[in-house]
Short mmCIF file of C-alpha atoms in Angstrom, two decimals:
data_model
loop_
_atom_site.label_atom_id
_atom_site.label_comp_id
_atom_site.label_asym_id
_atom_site.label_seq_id
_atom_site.Cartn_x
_atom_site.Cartn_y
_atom_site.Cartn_z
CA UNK W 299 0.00 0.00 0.00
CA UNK W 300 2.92 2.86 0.78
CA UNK W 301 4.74 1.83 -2.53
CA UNK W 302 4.03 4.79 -4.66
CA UNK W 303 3.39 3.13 -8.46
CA UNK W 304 1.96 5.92 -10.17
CA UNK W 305 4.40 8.53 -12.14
CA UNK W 306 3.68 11.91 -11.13
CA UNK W 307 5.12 15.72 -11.52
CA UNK W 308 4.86 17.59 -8.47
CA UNK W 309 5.02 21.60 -8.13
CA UNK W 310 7.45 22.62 -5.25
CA UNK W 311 5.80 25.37 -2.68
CA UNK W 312 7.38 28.67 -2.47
CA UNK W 313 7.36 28.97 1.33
CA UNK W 314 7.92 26.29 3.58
CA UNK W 315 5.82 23.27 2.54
CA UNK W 316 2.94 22.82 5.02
CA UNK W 317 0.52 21.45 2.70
CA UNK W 318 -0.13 19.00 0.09
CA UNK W 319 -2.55 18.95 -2.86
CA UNK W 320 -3.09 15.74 -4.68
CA UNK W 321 -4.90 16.37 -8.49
CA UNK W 322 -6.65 13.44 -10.46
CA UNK W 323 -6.84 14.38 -14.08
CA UNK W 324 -9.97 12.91 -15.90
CA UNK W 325 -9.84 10.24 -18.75
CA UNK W 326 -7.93 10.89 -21.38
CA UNK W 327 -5.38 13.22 -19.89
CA UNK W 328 -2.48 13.35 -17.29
CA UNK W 329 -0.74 15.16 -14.74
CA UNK W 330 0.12 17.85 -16.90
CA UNK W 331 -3.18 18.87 -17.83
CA UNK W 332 -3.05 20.24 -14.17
CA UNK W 333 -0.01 22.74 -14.93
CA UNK W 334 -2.45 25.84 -15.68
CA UNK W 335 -3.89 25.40 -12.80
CA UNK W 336 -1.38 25.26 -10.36
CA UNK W 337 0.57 27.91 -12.03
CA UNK W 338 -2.97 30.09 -11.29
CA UNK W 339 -3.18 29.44 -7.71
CA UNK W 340 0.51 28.80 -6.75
CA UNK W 341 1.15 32.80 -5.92
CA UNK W 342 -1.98 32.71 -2.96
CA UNK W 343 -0.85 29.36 -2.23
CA UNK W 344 2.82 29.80 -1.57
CA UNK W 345 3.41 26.69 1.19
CA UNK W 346 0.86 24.25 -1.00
CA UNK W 347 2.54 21.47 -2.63
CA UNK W 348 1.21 20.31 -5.90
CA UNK W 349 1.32 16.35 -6.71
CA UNK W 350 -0.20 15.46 -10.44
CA UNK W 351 -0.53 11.87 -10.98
CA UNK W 352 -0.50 10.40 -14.17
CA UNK W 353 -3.38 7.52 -14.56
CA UNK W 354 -2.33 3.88 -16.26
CA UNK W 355 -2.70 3.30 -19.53
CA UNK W 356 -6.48 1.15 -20.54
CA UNK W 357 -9.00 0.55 -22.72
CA UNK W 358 -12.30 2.44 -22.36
CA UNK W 359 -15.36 0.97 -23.24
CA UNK W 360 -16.64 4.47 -24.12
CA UNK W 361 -13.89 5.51 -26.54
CA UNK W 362 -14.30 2.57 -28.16
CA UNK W 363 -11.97 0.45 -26.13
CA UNK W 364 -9.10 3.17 -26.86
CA UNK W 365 -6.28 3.19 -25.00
CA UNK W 366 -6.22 6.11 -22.71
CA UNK W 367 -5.09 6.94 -19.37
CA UNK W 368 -7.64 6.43 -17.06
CA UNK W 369 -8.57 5.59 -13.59
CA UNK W 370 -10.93 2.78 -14.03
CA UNK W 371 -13.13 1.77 -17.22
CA UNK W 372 -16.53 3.96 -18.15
CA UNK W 373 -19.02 1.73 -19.96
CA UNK W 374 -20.87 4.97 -21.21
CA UNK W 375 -21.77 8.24 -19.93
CA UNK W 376 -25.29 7.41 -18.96
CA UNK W 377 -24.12 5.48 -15.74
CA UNK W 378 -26.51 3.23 -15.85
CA UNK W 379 -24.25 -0.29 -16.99
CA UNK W 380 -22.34 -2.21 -14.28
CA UNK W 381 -19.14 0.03 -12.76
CA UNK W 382 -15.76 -0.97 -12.84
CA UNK W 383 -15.76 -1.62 -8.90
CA UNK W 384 -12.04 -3.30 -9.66
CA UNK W 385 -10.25 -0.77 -11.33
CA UNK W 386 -11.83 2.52 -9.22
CA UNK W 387 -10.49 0.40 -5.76
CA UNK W 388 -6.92 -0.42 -7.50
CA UNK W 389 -7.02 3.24 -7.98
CA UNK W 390 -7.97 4.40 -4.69
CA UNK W 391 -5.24 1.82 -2.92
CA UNK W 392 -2.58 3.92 -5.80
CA UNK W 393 -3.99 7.35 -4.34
CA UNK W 394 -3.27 6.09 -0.87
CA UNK W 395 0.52 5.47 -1.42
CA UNK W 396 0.41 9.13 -2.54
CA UNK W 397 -1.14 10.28 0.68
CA UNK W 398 1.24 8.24 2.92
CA UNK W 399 4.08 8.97 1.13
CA UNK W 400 2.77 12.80 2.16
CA UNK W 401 2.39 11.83 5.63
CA UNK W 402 5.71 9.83 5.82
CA UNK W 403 7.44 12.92 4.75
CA UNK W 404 6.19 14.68 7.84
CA UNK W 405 2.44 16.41 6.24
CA UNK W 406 -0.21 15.64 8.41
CA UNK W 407 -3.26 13.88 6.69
CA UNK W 408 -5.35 17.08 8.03
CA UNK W 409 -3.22 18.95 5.91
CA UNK W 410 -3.70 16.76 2.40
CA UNK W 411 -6.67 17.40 -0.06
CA UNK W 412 -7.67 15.25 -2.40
CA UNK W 413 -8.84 17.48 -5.91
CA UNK W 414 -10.13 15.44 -8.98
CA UNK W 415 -11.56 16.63 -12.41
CA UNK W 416 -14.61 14.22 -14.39
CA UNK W 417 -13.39 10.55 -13.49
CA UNK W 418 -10.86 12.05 -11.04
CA UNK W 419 -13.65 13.45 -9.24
CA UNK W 420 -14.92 10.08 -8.60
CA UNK W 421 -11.95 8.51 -7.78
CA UNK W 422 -10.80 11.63 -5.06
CA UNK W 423 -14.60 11.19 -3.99
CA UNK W 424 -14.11 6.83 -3.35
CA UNK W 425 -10.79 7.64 -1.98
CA UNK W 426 -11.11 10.47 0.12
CA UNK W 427 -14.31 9.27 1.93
CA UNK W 428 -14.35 5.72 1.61
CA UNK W 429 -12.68 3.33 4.37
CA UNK W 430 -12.08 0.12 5.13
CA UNK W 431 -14.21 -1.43 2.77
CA UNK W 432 -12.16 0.43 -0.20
CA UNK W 433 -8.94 -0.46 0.90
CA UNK W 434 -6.86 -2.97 2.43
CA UNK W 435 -6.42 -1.95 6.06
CA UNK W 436 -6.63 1.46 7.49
CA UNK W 437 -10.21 3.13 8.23
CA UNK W 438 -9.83 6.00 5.77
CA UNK W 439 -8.05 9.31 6.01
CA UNK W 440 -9.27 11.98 7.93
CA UNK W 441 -7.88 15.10 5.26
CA UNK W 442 -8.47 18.50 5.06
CA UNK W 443 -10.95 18.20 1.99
CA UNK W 444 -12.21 17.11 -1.02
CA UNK W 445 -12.64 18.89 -3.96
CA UNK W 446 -14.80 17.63 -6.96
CA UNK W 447 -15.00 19.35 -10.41
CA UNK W 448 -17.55 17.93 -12.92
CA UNK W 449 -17.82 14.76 -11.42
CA UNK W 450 -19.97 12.23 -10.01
CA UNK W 451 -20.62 9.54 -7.11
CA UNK W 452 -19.11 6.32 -7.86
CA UNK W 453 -20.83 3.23 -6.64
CA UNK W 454 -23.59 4.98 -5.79
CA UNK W 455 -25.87 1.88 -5.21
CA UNK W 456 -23.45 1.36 -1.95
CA UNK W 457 -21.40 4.20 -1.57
CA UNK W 458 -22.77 4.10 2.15
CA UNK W 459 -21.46 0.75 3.32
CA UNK W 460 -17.59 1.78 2.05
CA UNK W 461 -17.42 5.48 3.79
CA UNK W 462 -14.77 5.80 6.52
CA UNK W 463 -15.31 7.49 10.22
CA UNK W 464 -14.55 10.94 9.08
CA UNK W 465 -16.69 11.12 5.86
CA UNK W 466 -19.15 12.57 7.98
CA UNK W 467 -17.00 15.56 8.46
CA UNK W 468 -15.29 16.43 5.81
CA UNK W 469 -15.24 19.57 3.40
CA UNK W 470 -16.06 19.05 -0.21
CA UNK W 471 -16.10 21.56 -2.37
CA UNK W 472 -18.10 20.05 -5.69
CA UNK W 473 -17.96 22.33 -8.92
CA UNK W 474 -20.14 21.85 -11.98
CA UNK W 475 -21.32 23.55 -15.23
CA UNK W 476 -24.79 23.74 -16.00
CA UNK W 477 -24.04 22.78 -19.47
CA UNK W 478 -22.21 19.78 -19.02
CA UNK W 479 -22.89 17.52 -21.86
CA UNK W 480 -20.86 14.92 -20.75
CA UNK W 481 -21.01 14.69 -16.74
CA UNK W 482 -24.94 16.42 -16.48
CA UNK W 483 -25.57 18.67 -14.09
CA UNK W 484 -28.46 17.23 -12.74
CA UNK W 485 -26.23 13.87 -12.85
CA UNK W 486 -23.99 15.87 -10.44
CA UNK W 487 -26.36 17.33 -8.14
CA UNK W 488 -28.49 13.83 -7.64
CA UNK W 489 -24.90 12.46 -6.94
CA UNK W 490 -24.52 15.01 -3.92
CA UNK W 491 -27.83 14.58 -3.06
CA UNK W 492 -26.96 11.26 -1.96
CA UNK W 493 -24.44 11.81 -0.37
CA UNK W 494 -27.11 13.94 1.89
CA UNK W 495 -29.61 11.16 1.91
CA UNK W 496 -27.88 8.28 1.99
CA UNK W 497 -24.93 9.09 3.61
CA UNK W 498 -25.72 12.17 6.24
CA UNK W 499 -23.48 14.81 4.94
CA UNK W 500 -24.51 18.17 4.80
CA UNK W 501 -25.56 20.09 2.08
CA UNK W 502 -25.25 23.46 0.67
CA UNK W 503 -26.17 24.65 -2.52
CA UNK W 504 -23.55 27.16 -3.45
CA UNK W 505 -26.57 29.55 -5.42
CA UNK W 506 -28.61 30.13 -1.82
CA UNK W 507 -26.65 33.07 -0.02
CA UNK W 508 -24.19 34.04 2.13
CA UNK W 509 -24.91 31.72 4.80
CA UNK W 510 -23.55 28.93 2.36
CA UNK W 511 -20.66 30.79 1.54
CA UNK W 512 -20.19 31.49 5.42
CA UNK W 513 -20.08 27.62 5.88
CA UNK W 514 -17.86 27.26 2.59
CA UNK W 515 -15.11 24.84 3.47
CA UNK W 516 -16.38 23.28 6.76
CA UNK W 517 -17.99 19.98 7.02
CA UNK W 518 -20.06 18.94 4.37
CA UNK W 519 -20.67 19.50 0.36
CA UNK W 520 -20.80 22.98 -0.81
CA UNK W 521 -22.39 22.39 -4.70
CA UNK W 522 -21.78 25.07 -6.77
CA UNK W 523 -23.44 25.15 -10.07
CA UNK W 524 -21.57 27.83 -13.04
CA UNK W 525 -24.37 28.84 -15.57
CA UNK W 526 -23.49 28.01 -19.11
CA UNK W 527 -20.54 26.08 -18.53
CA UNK W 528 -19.53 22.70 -20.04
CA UNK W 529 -17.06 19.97 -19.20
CA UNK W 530 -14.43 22.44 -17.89
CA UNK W 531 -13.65 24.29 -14.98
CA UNK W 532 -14.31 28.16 -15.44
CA UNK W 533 -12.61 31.16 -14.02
CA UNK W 534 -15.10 31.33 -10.89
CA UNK W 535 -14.73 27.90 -9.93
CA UNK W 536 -10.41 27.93 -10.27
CA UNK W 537 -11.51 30.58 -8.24
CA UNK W 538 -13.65 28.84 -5.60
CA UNK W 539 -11.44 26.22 -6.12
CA UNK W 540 -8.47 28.83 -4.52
CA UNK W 541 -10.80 29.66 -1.62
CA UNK W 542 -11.98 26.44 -0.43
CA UNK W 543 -8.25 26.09 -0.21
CA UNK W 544 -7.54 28.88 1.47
CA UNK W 545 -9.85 28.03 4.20
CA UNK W 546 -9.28 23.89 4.52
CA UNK W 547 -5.57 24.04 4.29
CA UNK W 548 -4.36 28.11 5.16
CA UNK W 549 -1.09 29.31 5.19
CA UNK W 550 0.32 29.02 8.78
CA UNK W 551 2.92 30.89 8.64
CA UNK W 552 1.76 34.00 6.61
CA UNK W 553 3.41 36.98 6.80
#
């Protein structure tokens, strides 16, 4: 489990390194896809360290059976045929070797988020709130957040036997265009609705006020839907994105 397998790149902090951010790419892509981004939000994140894994190499049923780097197979986009329980819990036992390698290098777990775009949303969701049942040993890790863009629940049918003892309290920030044609929207929001009704986490939609945006980053999704966007993340939600940040993992040593 601590054997790191995956290739990554990582982004070296400015400041001294008090915090780690670990980003799953979506199908198709890999770690480098990430490099805008953390070039965006490295300036207000100075002491953030930036870890972009590269998926395996796979067929995928929905390409066609093309070989693509991916975190576990996607039979199509309508979510309705049989998941690919196997691959999506090899994946979350690769993720873990990332987060203990964090911790074994002296960054607390509380100090770790887990930030995933499309399929990588899914897997940082399985990984970052599932326990024992997801991986071999270990009841889960109790991080600073989770942070889901365009994605979707995975295993939804039983997502609430496999969460760990911290799920309950855990920040997720969950970002999604209205316009989505690949991930839907409404596929997105049921998905966190679940996660309210099946699971017990609290709930915020994002649109509703300041009060939401008060409890932005503490325990609990925050869904925050960006009108007329598609399968990308827009300039407000790399901007959320920065803030949930801020708040889950802050600079300690500022100034």
């Amino acid at each position: 489990m601590s054997i790191v397998t995956l290739p990554f790149l990582v982004v070296q902090p400015t400041k001294p390194h008090t915090a780690t951010v670990i980003c799953v790419h979506g199908i198709g892509d890999d770690g480098r896809g990430w490099i805008p981004l953390t070039n965006e939000l490295a300036s207000a994140l100075p002491h953030v360290k930036w870890v972009l894994p590269h998926a395996p190499q796979r067929p995928v049923t929905v390409y066609n059976k093309e070989w693509l780097r991916a975190w576990f197979d996607i039979p199509s986009f309508s979510f309705t045929e049989t998941e690919d329980a196997p691959g999506m819990l090899d994946s979350v036992r690769k993720l873990d070797a990332l987060v203990k390698a964090e911790v074994d290098a002296g960054i607390p777990q509380e100090r770790i988020v887990l930030n995933g775009f499309s399929q990588g949303g899914a897997i940082v969701l399985l990984s970052g709130l599932g326990g024992r049942a997801v991986r071999e040993g270990g009841e889960g890790w109790k991080l600073a957040g989770v942070a889901v863009m365009s994605g979707w629940l995975p295993l939804r049918d039983r997502f609430k036997s496999l969460i760990s003892p911290h799920a309950l309290t855990m920040p997720v920030f969950w970002g999604h265009g209205t316009d989505d044609p690949l991930v839907r929207y409404s596929f997105g929001r049921k998905s966190a609705e679940i996660l309210k009704d099946q699971v017990g986490l609290a709930l915020r939609w994002g649109d509703k006020g300041e009060a939401e945006r008060a409890a932005f980053g503490s325990a609990g999704v925050s869904f925050w839907g960006y009108n007329g966007v598609l399968h990308a993340a827009c300039s407000k939600e790399r901007a959320d994105l920065k803030e949930f940040l801020k708040r889950v993992i802050p600079d300690n040593h500022s100034g």
